[in-house]
Amino acid sequence: MKRFFALCILLPSMDSVALHHNAAAQTVLDNSAQKAPPFVKATLKSLTTRFSNAHPKFRNLVVHTNSDKKQIVCGQVSLSENKTPAEESFLSFGAAEDSEQPVVYEARTIPTTLDTREANQWINHGADLEELEELGCVPEGSYRQYGDNLNKVLQDRKTSATR
């Protein structure tokens, strides 16, 4: 009887503690995480924690080794609420075995005209693409193409401003 009474008191309080510890599960849509090294699972967990409100979904996970013999994971993550996210909702990401945070790059089209106050924001946005290129997660030349497009828009802005 005493045990029953103790359980009646403890269980409700344990339930309130459990509410504060949400479990974060990774969803890999294409089974590309099979036999993944521990650092890949840690990377996915890090991204799941980072985007905890969106319940991220992963695909196209690939692991390769860089010249320093460190493992690199590349893949795509969607923050869409849909069970089967649209193709355009996926963002490229990458992480090195010894990195602190994975790099996530959202491919956004550079507008045809930019206010000069927005230039730094677009330059900083391209830095993530540069880092993914260095990791080998996006094709070589992606960052250069991004920079060329950004410079063209900024040049057009300067030319238009002087007319």
Short mmCIF file of C-alpha atoms in Angstrom, two decimals, residues 15-151:
data_model
loop_
_atom_site.label_atom_id
_atom_site.label_comp_id
_atom_site.label_asym_id
_atom_site.label_seq_id
_atom_site.Cartn_x
_atom_site.Cartn_y
_atom_site.Cartn_z
CA ASP A 15 5.44 13.35 -16.06
CA SER A 16 6.03 17.10 -15.72
CA VAL A 17 9.80 16.52 -15.85
CA ALA A 18 9.42 14.45 -19.01
CA LEU A 19 7.62 17.31 -20.73
CA HIS A 20 10.73 19.46 -20.50
CA HIS A 21 12.98 16.92 -22.24
CA ASN A 22 11.81 16.66 -25.83
CA ALA A 23 13.41 13.93 -27.88
CA ALA A 24 14.73 14.94 -31.27
CA ALA A 25 14.60 12.27 -33.94
CA GLN A 26 16.19 12.51 -37.35
CA THR A 27 14.18 11.61 -40.42
CA VAL A 28 16.25 10.43 -43.36
CA LEU A 29 13.89 10.16 -46.31
CA ASP A 30 16.03 8.04 -48.64
CA ASN A 31 17.75 5.63 -46.22
CA SER A 32 21.14 7.18 -47.04
CA ALA A 33 22.11 7.13 -43.35
CA GLN A 34 22.46 3.36 -43.18
CA LYS A 35 25.76 2.36 -41.59
CA ALA A 36 26.65 6.02 -41.03
CA PRO A 37 29.72 6.80 -38.89
CA PRO A 38 29.04 8.23 -35.42
CA PHE A 39 30.05 11.77 -36.46
CA VAL A 40 27.31 11.71 -39.15
CA LYS A 41 24.72 10.85 -36.53
CA ALA A 42 26.11 13.64 -34.35
CA THR A 43 25.85 16.07 -37.29
CA LEU A 44 22.23 15.11 -37.92
CA LYS A 45 21.48 15.49 -34.23
CA SER A 46 23.12 18.92 -34.23
CA LEU A 47 21.00 20.03 -37.20
CA THR A 48 17.87 18.57 -35.62
CA THR A 49 18.57 20.56 -32.47
CA ARG A 50 19.38 23.72 -34.46
CA PHE A 51 16.09 23.49 -36.39
CA SER A 52 14.02 21.86 -33.62
CA ASN A 53 10.87 23.81 -34.46
CA ALA A 54 10.87 22.61 -38.07
CA HIS A 55 11.40 18.83 -37.65
CA PRO A 56 14.07 18.62 -40.39
CA LYS A 57 14.12 15.85 -42.97
CA PHE A 58 17.41 14.69 -44.52
CA ARG A 59 18.40 13.04 -47.80
CA ASN A 60 21.39 12.37 -50.06
CA LEU A 61 23.86 11.82 -47.23
CA VAL A 62 27.36 11.13 -48.55
CA VAL A 63 30.55 10.65 -46.56
CA HIS A 64 34.00 11.17 -48.05
CA THR A 65 37.52 11.87 -46.76
CA ASN A 66 39.40 15.12 -47.35
CA SER A 67 43.15 15.58 -47.86
CA ASP A 68 43.68 15.80 -44.07
CA LYS A 69 42.15 12.31 -43.66
CA LYS A 70 39.11 13.82 -41.93
CA GLN A 71 35.66 12.54 -42.80
CA ILE A 72 33.21 14.95 -44.39
CA VAL A 73 29.44 14.49 -44.54
CA CYS A 74 27.39 16.22 -47.21
CA GLY A 75 23.65 16.13 -47.70
CA GLN A 76 20.44 18.04 -47.94
CA VAL A 77 17.95 19.07 -45.27
CA SER A 78 14.37 20.26 -45.64
CA LEU A 79 12.59 22.33 -43.03
CA SER A 80 9.22 21.82 -44.71
CA GLU A 81 6.30 20.63 -42.60
CA ASN A 82 5.13 18.29 -45.38
CA LYS A 83 5.67 14.56 -45.04
CA THR A 84 7.21 14.53 -48.54
CA PRO A 85 8.91 17.93 -48.92
CA ALA A 86 9.07 19.68 -52.27
CA GLU A 87 12.34 19.49 -54.19
CA GLU A 88 13.03 23.23 -53.82
CA SER A 89 12.68 23.09 -50.03
CA PHE A 90 15.96 21.20 -49.57
CA LEU A 91 19.05 23.08 -48.40
CA SER A 92 22.61 21.82 -48.88
CA PHE A 93 24.68 21.16 -45.78
CA GLY A 94 28.09 19.82 -44.91
CA ALA A 95 30.29 19.21 -41.90
CA ALA A 96 33.81 18.02 -41.23
CA GLU A 97 34.55 15.42 -38.59
CA ASP A 98 36.17 17.99 -36.30
CA SER A 99 33.89 20.97 -37.03
CA GLU A 100 31.78 22.64 -34.38
CA GLN A 101 28.67 23.38 -36.43
CA PRO A 102 27.46 22.07 -39.79
CA VAL A 103 27.29 24.62 -42.61
CA VAL A 104 23.84 25.04 -44.16
CA TYR A 105 23.39 26.92 -47.42
CA GLU A 106 20.03 28.09 -48.71
CA ALA A 107 20.22 28.60 -52.46
CA ARG A 108 18.47 31.89 -53.11
CA THR A 109 18.35 33.68 -56.43
CA ILE A 110 20.12 37.03 -56.34
CA PRO A 111 17.61 39.77 -57.24
CA THR A 112 18.19 41.76 -60.43
CA THR A 113 18.65 44.94 -58.41
CA LEU A 114 20.17 45.33 -54.97
CA ASP A 115 20.27 48.18 -52.55
CA THR A 116 23.91 48.80 -51.61
CA ARG A 117 22.97 48.29 -47.96
CA GLU A 118 22.04 44.68 -48.82
CA ALA A 119 25.36 43.86 -50.50
CA ASN A 120 27.11 42.68 -47.32
CA GLN A 121 24.19 40.38 -46.50
CA TRP A 122 24.53 38.70 -49.92
CA ILE A 123 28.32 38.50 -49.62
CA ASN A 124 27.97 36.82 -46.21
CA HIS A 125 25.35 34.47 -47.64
CA GLY A 126 27.85 33.36 -50.29
CA ALA A 127 30.44 32.52 -47.61
CA ASP A 128 28.42 29.42 -46.68
CA LEU A 129 28.52 28.31 -50.31
CA GLU A 130 32.28 28.84 -50.37
CA GLU A 131 32.69 26.69 -47.26
CA LEU A 132 30.53 23.92 -48.75
CA GLU A 133 32.67 24.03 -51.89
CA GLU A 134 35.82 23.65 -49.78
CA LEU A 135 34.23 20.65 -48.05
CA GLY A 136 33.43 19.10 -51.43
CA CYS A 137 29.67 19.23 -50.92
CA VAL A 138 28.82 21.38 -53.95
CA PRO A 139 30.41 21.38 -57.41
CA GLU A 140 33.69 23.22 -57.81
CA GLY A 141 33.12 26.69 -59.22
CA SER A 142 29.75 27.17 -57.48
CA TYR A 143 31.08 29.97 -55.29
CA ARG A 144 32.81 31.69 -58.21
CA GLN A 145 29.58 31.60 -60.21
CA TYR A 146 27.67 33.03 -57.24
CA GLY A 147 30.28 35.80 -56.83
CA ASP A 148 30.21 36.61 -60.55
CA ASN A 149 26.41 36.92 -60.49
CA LEU A 150 26.53 39.10 -57.38
CA ASN A 151 29.24 41.34 -58.88
#
